[in-house]
XYZ file of C-alpha atoms in Angstrom:
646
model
C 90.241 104.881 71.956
C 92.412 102.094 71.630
C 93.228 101.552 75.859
C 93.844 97.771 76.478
C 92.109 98.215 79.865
C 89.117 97.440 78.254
C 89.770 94.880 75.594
C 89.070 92.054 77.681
C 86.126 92.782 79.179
C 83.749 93.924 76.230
C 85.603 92.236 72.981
C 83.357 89.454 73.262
C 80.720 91.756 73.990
C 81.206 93.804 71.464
C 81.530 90.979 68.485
C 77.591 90.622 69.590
C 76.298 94.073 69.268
C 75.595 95.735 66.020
C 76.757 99.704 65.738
C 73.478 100.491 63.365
C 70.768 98.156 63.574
C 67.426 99.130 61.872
C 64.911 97.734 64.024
C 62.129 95.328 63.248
C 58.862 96.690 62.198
C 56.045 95.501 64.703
C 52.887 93.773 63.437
C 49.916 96.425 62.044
C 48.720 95.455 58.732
C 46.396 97.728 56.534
C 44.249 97.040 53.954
C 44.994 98.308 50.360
C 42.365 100.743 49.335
C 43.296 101.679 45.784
C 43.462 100.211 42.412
C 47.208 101.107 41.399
C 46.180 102.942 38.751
C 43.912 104.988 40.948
C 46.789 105.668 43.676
C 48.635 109.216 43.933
C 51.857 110.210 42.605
C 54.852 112.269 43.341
C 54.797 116.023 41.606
C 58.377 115.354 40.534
C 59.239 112.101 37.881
C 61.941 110.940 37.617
C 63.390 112.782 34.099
C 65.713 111.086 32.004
C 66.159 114.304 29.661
C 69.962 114.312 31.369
C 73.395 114.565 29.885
C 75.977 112.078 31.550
C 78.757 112.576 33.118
C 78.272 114.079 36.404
C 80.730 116.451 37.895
C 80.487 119.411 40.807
C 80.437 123.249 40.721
C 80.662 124.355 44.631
C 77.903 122.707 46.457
C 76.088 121.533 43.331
C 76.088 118.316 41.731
C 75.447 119.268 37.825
C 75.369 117.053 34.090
C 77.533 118.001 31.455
C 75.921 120.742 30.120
C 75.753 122.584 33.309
C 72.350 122.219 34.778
C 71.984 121.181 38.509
C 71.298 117.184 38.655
C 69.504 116.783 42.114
C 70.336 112.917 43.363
C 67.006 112.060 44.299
C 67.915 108.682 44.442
C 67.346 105.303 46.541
C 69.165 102.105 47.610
C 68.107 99.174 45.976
C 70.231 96.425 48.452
C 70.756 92.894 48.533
C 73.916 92.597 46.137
C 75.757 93.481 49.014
C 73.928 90.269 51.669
C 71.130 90.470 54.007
C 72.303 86.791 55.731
C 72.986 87.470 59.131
C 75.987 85.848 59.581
C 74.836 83.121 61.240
C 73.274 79.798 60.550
C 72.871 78.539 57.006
C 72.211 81.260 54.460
C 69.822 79.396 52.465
C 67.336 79.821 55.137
C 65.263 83.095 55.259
C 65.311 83.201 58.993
C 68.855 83.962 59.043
C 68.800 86.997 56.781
C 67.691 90.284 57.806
C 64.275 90.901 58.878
C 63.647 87.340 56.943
C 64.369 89.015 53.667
C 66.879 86.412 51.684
C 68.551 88.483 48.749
C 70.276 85.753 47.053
C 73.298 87.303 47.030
C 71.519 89.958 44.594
C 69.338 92.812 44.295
C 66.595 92.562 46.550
C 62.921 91.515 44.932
C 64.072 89.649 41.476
C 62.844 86.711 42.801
C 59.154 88.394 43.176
C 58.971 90.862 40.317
C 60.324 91.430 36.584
C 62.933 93.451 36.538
C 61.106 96.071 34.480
C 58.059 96.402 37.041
C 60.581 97.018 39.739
C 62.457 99.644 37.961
C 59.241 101.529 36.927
C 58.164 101.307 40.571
C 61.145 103.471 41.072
C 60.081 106.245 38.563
C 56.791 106.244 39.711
C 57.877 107.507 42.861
C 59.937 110.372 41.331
C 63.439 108.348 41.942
C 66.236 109.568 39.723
C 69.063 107.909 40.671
C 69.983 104.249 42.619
C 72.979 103.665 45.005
C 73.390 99.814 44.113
C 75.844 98.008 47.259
C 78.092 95.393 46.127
C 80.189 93.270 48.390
C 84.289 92.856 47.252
C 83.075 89.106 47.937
C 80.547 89.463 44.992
C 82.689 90.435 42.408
C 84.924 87.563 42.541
C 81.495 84.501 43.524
C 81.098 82.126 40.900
C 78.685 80.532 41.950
C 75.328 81.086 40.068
C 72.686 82.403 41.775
C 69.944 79.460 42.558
C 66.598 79.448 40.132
C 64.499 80.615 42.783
C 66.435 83.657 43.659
C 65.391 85.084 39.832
C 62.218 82.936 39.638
C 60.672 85.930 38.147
C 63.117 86.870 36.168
C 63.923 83.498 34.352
C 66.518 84.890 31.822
C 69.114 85.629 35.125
C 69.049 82.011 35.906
C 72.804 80.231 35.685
C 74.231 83.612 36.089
C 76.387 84.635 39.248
C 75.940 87.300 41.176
C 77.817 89.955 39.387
C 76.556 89.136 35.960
C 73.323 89.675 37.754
C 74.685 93.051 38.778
C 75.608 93.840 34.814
C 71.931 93.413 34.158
C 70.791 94.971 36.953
C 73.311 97.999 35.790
C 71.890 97.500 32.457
C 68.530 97.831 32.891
C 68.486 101.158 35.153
C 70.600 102.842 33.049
C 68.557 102.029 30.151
C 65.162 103.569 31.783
C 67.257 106.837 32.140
C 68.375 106.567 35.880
C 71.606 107.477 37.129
C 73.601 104.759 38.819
C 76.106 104.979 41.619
C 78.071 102.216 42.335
C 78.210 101.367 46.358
C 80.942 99.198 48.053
C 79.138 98.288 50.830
C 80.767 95.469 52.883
C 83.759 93.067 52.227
C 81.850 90.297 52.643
C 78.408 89.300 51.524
C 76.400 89.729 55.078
C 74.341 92.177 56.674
C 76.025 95.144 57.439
C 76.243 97.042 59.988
C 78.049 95.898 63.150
C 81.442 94.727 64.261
C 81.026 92.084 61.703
C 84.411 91.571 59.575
C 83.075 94.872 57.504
C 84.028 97.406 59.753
C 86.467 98.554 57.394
C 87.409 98.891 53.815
C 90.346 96.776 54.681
C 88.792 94.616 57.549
C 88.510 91.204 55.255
C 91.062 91.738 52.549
C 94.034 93.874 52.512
C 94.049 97.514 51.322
C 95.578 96.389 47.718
C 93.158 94.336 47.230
C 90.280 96.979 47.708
C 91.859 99.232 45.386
C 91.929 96.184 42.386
C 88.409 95.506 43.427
C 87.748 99.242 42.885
C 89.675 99.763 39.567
C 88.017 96.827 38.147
C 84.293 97.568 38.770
C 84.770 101.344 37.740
C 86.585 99.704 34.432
C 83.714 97.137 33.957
C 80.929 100.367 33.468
C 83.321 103.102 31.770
C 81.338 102.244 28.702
C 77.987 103.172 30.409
C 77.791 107.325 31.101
C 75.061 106.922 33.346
C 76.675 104.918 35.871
C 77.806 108.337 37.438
C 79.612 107.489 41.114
C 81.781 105.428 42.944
C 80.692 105.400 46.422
C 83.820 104.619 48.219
C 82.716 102.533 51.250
C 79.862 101.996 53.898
C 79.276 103.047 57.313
C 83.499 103.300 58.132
C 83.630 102.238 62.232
C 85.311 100.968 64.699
C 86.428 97.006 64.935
C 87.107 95.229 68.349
C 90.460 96.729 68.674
C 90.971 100.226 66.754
C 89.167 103.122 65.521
C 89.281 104.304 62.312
C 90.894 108.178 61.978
C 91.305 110.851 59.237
C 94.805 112.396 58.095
C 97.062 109.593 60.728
C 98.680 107.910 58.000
C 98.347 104.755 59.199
C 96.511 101.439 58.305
C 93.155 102.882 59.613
C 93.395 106.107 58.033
C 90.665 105.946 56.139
C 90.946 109.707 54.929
C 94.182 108.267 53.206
C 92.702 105.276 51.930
C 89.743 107.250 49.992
C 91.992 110.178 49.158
C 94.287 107.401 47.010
C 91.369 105.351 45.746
C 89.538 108.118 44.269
C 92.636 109.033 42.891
C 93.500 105.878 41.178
C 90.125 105.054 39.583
C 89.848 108.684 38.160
C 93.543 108.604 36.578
C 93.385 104.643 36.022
C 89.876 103.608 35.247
C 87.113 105.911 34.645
C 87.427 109.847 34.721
C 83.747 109.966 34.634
C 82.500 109.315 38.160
C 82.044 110.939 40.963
C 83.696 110.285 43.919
C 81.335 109.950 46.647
C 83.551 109.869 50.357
C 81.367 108.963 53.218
C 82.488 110.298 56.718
C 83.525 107.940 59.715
C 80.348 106.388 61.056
C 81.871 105.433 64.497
C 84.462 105.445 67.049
C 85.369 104.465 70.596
C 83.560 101.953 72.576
C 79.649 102.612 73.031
C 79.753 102.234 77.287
C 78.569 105.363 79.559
C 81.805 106.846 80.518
C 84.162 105.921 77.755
C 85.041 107.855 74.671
C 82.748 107.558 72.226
C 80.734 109.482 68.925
C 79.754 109.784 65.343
C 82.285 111.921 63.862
C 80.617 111.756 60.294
C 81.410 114.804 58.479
C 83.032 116.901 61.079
C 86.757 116.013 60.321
C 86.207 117.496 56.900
C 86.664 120.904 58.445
C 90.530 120.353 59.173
C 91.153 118.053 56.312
C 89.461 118.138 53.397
C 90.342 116.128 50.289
C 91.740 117.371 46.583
C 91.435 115.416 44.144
C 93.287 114.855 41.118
C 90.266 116.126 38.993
C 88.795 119.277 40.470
C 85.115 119.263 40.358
C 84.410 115.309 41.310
C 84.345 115.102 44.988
C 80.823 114.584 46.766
C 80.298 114.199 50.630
C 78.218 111.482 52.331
C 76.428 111.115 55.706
C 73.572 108.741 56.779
C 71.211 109.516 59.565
C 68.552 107.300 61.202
C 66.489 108.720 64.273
C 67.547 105.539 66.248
C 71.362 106.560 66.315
C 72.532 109.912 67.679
C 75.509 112.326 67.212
C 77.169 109.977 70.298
C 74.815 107.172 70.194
C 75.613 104.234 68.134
C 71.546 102.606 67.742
C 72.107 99.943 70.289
C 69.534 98.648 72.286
C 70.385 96.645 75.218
C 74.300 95.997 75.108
C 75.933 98.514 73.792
C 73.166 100.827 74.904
C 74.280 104.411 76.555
C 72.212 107.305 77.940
C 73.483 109.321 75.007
C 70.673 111.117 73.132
C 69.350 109.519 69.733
C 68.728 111.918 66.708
C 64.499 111.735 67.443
C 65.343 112.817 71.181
C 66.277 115.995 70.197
C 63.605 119.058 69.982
C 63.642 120.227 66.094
C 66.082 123.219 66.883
C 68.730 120.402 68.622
C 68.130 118.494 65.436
C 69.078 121.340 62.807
C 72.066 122.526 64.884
C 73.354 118.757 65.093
C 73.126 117.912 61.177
C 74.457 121.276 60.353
C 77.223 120.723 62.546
C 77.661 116.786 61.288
C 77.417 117.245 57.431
C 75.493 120.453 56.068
C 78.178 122.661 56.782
C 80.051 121.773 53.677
C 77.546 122.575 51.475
C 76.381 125.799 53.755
C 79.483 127.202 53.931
C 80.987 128.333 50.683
C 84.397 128.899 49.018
C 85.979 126.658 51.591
C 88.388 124.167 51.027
C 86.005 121.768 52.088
C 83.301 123.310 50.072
C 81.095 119.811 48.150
C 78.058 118.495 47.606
C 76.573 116.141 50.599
C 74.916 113.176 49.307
C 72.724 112.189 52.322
C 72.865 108.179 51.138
C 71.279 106.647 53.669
C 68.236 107.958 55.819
C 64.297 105.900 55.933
C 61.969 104.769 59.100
C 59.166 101.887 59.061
C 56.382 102.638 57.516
C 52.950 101.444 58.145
C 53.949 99.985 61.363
C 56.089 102.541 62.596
C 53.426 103.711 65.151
C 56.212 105.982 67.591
C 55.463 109.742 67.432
C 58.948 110.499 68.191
C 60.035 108.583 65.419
C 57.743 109.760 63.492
C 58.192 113.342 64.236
C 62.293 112.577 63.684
C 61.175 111.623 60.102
C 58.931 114.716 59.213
C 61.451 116.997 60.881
C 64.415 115.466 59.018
C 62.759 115.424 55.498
C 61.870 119.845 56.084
C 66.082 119.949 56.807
C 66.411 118.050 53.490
C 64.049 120.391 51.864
C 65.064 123.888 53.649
C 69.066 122.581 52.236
C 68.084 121.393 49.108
C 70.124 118.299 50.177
C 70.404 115.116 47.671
C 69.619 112.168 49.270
C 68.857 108.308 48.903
C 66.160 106.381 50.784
C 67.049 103.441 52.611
C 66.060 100.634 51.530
C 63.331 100.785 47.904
C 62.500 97.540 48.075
C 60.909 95.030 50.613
C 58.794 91.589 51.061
C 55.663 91.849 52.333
C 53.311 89.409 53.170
C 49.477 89.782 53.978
C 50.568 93.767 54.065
C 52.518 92.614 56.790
C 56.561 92.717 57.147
C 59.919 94.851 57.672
C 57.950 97.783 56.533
C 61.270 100.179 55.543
C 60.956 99.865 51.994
C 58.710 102.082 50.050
C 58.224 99.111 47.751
C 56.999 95.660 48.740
C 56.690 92.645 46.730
C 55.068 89.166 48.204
C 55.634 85.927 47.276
C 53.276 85.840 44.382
C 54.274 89.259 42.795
C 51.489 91.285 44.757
C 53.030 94.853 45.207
C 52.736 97.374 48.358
C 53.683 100.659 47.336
C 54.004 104.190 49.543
C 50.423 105.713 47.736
C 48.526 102.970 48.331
C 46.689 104.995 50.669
C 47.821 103.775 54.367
C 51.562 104.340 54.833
C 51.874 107.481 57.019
C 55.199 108.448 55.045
C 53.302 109.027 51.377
C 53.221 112.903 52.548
C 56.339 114.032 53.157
C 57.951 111.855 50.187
C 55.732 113.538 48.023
C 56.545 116.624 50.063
C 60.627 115.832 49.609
C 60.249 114.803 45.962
C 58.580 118.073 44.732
C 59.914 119.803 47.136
C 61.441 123.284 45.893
C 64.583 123.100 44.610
C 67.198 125.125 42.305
C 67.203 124.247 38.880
C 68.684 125.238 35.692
C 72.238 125.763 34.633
C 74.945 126.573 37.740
C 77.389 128.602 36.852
C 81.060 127.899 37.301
C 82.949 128.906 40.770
C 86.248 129.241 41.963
C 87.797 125.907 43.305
C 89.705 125.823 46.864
C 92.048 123.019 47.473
C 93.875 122.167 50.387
C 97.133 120.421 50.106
C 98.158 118.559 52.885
C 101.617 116.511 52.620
C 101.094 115.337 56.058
C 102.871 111.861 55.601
C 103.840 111.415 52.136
C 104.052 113.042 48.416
C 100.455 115.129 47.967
C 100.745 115.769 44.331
C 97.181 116.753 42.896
C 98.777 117.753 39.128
C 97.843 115.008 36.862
C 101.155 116.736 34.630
C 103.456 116.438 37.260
C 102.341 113.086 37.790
C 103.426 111.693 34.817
C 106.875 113.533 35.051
C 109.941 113.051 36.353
C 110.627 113.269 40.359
C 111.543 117.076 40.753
C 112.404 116.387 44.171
C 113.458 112.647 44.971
C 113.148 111.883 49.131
C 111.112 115.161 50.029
C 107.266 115.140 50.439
C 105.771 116.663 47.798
C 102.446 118.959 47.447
C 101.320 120.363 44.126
C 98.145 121.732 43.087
C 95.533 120.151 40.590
C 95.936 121.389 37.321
C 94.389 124.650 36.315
C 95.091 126.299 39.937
C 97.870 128.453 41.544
C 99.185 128.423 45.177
C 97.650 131.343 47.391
C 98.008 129.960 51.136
C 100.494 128.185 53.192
C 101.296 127.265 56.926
C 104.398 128.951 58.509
C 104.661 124.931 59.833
C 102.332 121.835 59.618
C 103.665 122.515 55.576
C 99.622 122.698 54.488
C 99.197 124.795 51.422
C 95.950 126.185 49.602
C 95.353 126.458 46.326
C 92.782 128.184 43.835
C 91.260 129.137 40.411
C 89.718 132.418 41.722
C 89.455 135.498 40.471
C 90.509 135.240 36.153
C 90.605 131.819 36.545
C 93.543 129.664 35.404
C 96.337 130.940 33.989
C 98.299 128.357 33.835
C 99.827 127.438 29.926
C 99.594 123.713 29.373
C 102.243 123.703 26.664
C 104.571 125.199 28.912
C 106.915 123.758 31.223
C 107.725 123.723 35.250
C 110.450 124.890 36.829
C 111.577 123.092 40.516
C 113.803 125.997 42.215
C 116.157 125.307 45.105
C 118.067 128.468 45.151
C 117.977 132.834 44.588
C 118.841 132.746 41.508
C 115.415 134.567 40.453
C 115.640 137.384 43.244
C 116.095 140.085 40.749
C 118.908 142.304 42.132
C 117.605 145.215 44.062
C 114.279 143.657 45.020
C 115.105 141.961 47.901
C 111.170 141.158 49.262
C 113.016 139.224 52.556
C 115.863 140.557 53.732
C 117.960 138.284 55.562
C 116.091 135.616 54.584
C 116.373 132.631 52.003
C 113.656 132.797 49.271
C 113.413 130.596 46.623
C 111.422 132.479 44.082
C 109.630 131.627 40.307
C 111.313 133.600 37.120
C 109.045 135.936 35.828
C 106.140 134.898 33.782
C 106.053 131.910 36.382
C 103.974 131.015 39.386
C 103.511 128.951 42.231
C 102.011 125.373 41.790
C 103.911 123.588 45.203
C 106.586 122.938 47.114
C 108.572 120.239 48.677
C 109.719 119.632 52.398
C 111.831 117.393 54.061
C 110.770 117.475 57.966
C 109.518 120.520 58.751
C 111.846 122.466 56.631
C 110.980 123.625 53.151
C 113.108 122.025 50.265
C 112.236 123.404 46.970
C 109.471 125.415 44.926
C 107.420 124.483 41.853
C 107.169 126.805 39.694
C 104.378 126.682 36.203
C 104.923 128.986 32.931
C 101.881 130.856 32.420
C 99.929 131.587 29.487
C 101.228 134.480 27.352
C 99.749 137.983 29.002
C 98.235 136.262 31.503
C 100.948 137.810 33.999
C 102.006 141.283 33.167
C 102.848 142.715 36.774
C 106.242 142.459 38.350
C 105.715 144.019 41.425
C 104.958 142.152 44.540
C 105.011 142.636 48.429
C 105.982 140.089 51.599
C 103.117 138.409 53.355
C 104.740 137.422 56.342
C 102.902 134.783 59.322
C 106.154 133.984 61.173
C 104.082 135.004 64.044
C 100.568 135.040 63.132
C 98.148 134.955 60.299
C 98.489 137.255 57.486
C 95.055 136.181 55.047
C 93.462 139.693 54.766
C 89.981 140.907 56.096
C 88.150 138.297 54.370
C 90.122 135.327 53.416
C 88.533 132.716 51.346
C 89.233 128.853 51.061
C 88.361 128.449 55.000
C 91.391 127.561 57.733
C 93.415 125.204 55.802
C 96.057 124.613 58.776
C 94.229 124.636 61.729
C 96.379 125.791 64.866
C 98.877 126.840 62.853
C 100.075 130.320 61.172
C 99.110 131.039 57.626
C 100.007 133.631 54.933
C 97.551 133.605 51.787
C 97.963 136.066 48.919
C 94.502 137.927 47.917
C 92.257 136.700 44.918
C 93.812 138.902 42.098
C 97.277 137.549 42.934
C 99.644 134.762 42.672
C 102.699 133.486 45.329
C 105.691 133.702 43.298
C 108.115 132.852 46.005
C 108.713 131.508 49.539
C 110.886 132.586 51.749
C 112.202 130.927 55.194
C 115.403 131.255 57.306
C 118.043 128.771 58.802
C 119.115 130.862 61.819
C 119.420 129.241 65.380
C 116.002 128.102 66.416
C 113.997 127.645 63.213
C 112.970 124.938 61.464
C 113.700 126.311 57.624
C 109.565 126.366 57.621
C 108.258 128.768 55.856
C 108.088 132.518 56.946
C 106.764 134.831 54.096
C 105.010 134.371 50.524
C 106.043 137.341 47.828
C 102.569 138.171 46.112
C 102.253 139.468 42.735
C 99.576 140.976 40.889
C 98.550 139.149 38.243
C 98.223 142.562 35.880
């Protein structure tokens, strides 16, 4: 909601209240009662018996030999700030719950390196999301003695050199590392804070540089795995963030083009992990306001250049709710939080927020969700409902199979006393709390989540579906067209990624789907692509459209995209196809002029929502288009010729 009615009233008021707090721990110290060598472990370790990279099949997240790669991973934070934002950072007051990073991973200044690592494995961790702020990457300044003082061989280094070795040294005990932007600049996140954005504190250009380089700096490390795109996406003082506008705040847009760029310009490797919009409208009873999350997915999903390297993100905490942004006090509403709701309420919510891309398959939105941010207090965390939020949340994660990340690993403690999130905690003279030391209520159901059932083994290959959606510019998801000529210069542009056919389009809206299914590609890489603007391929006597234009592929050709200009269609793209792969020459007219035309049971999910569609069936291929000028249309498209492939 973006109504100047109530700028002036609650932008002050807004500057002070933070859209995701996590709340301070009260006061409840217990006494260790094992040796650590006597304390329990987690059925699952952490395996380093992996093959990097990481790519997707469906829902699944899987290494390169095909086997499924559960991210049972955890944020290790501080690269990205814990000060405040206020007040000098040197002092720990002014740094989240008193907890002063350095400007680096949290703990270094408490524990080797090595001993916080193998904390990690010892509670069955396989994989870290590491936050860096843009901010980072370019400080020069070294980090101060004290902030390594146990780990004397960082000292003089800045803060990204501390991030190499922090990089380094995971990757090196066999964990998987996935590289978070966090926040713009190094502070606390998560409020309306200069961060609310990808583009809040530095222009969009400059994001994507940032980007390029960091996925650059690790290409030569395999098990650095993901590029987690941005944090926590919400609402500043004056706008919301969308998905599919086209504007500066379109932050569907934004990740669309810089998961594009770093797999075609930096590292083909890595995942790309797209978080959903955290927040919009203005948190005040009676106003607009909710956490979209994942739920925009459904309408517009993203296709990436590289089929098979898109993962979904979400973060829950039982404080916030599916229209309630964690506030207490200012900012508060009388919206539900995620532990108000009975366990039933719960399920329904997440599924409808996030789960539903992974439960629903052969959908254009069809990925793996990466739950990267979740965690409660531990040994002070004393509130049932919270309490019950956690156990109830961690048997969703379980019953879905879901990968996920605990927020945050590590933690100070002091006396056994402190913030009491982390599942590790490190004092001031290198004393270590850890989750089985026998009083932290939470020990159960990690161990419970950790060795938790789960599938295993090799995943075999499925049929991608890709939506192409030219809403606002050229959509071009071919990395061979991409490095070809324009085939169409002025007109929007959609083609599909390399390896997959057209099979669905929109009679307007010009959305298209596209596919592998059925034999697979077919597609002949040495072969060239034809644009067509014209009939010339309507073989006499087989007019599929009568009285319409069609702009149809030559034989042995299929659709790969089209062009528009408006509304109106412009041209076709046709690709040669392997030799034999086509054989038929028959076809018939799918029309959805006036309605859908997708079959009984049409796969790839409603790529144009509210609009007419025409898809071919699995065993086929569109090999033309056709669309009239008469009085009162648009030249959008009317009818798709399908062919059987054989």
């Amino acid at each position: 909601m973006r109504g100047s009615f109530v700028r002036a009233t609650l932008a002050a008021v807004l500057l002070l209240v933070p859209l995701t707090p996590v709340p301070a721990a009260a006061q409840d110290p217990a006494p260790e009662t094992a040796t650590p060598s006597e304390k329990a472990a987690p059925a699952v370790s952490a395996a380093a018996n992996w093959t990097a990279p990481l790519s997707t099949r469906g829902r699944w997240i899987v290494d390169a030999d095909g086997d499924r790669f559960k991210l049972r991973s955890g944020n290790w934070h501080g690269a990205s700030g814990t000060w405040n934002g206020s007040g000098s950072a040197d002092e720990d007051a002014n740094h989240h719950a008193g907890e002063n990073s350095g400007r680096i991973p949290l703990g270094l200044d408490r524990a080797p390196m090595a001993e916080i690592i193998a904390g990690f494995r010892e509670i069955g961790i396989n994989s870290i999301r590491l936050p860096f702020s843009n901010e980072m990457i370019h400080d020069s300044v070294p980090v101060t003695d004290h902030a390594v003082a146990a780990n004397p061989s960082l000292r003089g280094k800045t803060p990204l050199q501390v991030y190499d070795a922090v990089v380094r040294e995971l990757t090196a005990a066999g964990l998987a590392v996935i590289l978070n932007n966090h926040t713009n600049t190094t502070r606390w996140c998560c409020g309306v804070d200069g961060n609310e954005r990808w583009n809040a504190s530095r222009s969009t250009e400059t994001w994507e540089s940032d980007w390029l380089s960091m996925a650059r700096r690790y290409k030569a490390n395999p098990r650095v795995v993901g590029a987690d795109l941005y944090n926590e996406v919400r609402r500043d003082i004056w706008d919301d963030p969308n998905w599919g506008l086209g504007d500066n705040q379109d932050w569907f847009a934004a990740s669309q083009r810089v998961g594009d760029r770093i797999l075609t310009e930096a590292n083909p490797n890595l995942l790309i992990i797209v978080e959903g919009i955290n927040w919009t409208g203005i948190p005040v009873d009676g106003l607009a306001h909710e956490r979209p999350t994942l739920e925009p997915v459904r309408r517009l999903s993203h296709t990436l250049v590289d089929s098979g390297k898109l993962v979904y993100s979400a973060h829950f905490y039982d404080y916030t709710g599916p229209n309630h942004s964690g506030a207490t006090g200012t900012g508060e509403t009388t919206d539900p939080r995620y532990r108000d709701l009975t366990p039933t309420e719960l399920i329904d919510v997440l599924n409808r927020q996030a789960f539903f891309v992974t439960d629903e398959q052969n959908q254009h939105f069809t990925a793996p969700v990466w739950i990267s941010e979740f965690g409660i207090g531990g040994r002070e965390e004393t509130g049932a409902r919270q309490r019950a939020w956690f156990e109830n949340f961690v048997d969703h994660l379980i019953r879905t199979d879901a990968d996920f990340a605990y927020w945050p690993l590590v933690g100070w403690h002091e006396n056994r006393t402190g913030n009491g999130w982390a599942l590790l905690h490190w004092d001031a003279a290198g004393n270590r709390m850890g989750l089985y030391d026998g009083d932290d209520w939470r020990a159960t159901a990690w161990t419970r989540l950790i060795g938790g059932q789960s599938r295993t083994g090799r995943i075999a290959p499925v049929a991608d579906w890709s939506m192409l959606s030219p809403d606002h510019g050229d959509y071009v998801q071919s990395r061979r067209m991409r490095a070809l000529p324009d085939w169409d210069s002025g007109a929007r542009k959609a083609v599909c990624p390399d390896g997959q056919r057209l099979l669905g389009l929109s009679h307007t809206g010009n959305r298209g789907l596209c596919s592998d299914v059925s034999a697979g590609p077919m597609w002949d890489p040495a072969a060239g692509h034809k644009a067509i603007v014209d009939e010339r391929y309507v073989t006499p006597g087989r007019d599929w459209a009568t009285g319409y234009t069609k702009l149809q592929c030559p034989d042995g050709h299929f659709l790969t995209g089209y062009s528009a200009r408006g509304a109106a269609l412009s041209a076709v793209l046709c690709a040669a196809a392997a030799p034999g792969s086509i054989t038929g020459t028959s076809g018939r007219t799918v029309w959805f002029d006036r309605g859908d035309s997708r079959g009984s049971a049409p796969k790839g999910g409603d790529f144009a929502q509210g609009h007419y569609k025409g898809q071919c069936a699995d065993d086929e291929y569109a090999a033309g288009i056709a669309f009239t000028g008469r009085v009162g249309s648009s030249r959008t498209p009317d009818a798709l010729y399908c062919r059987q492939r054989s």
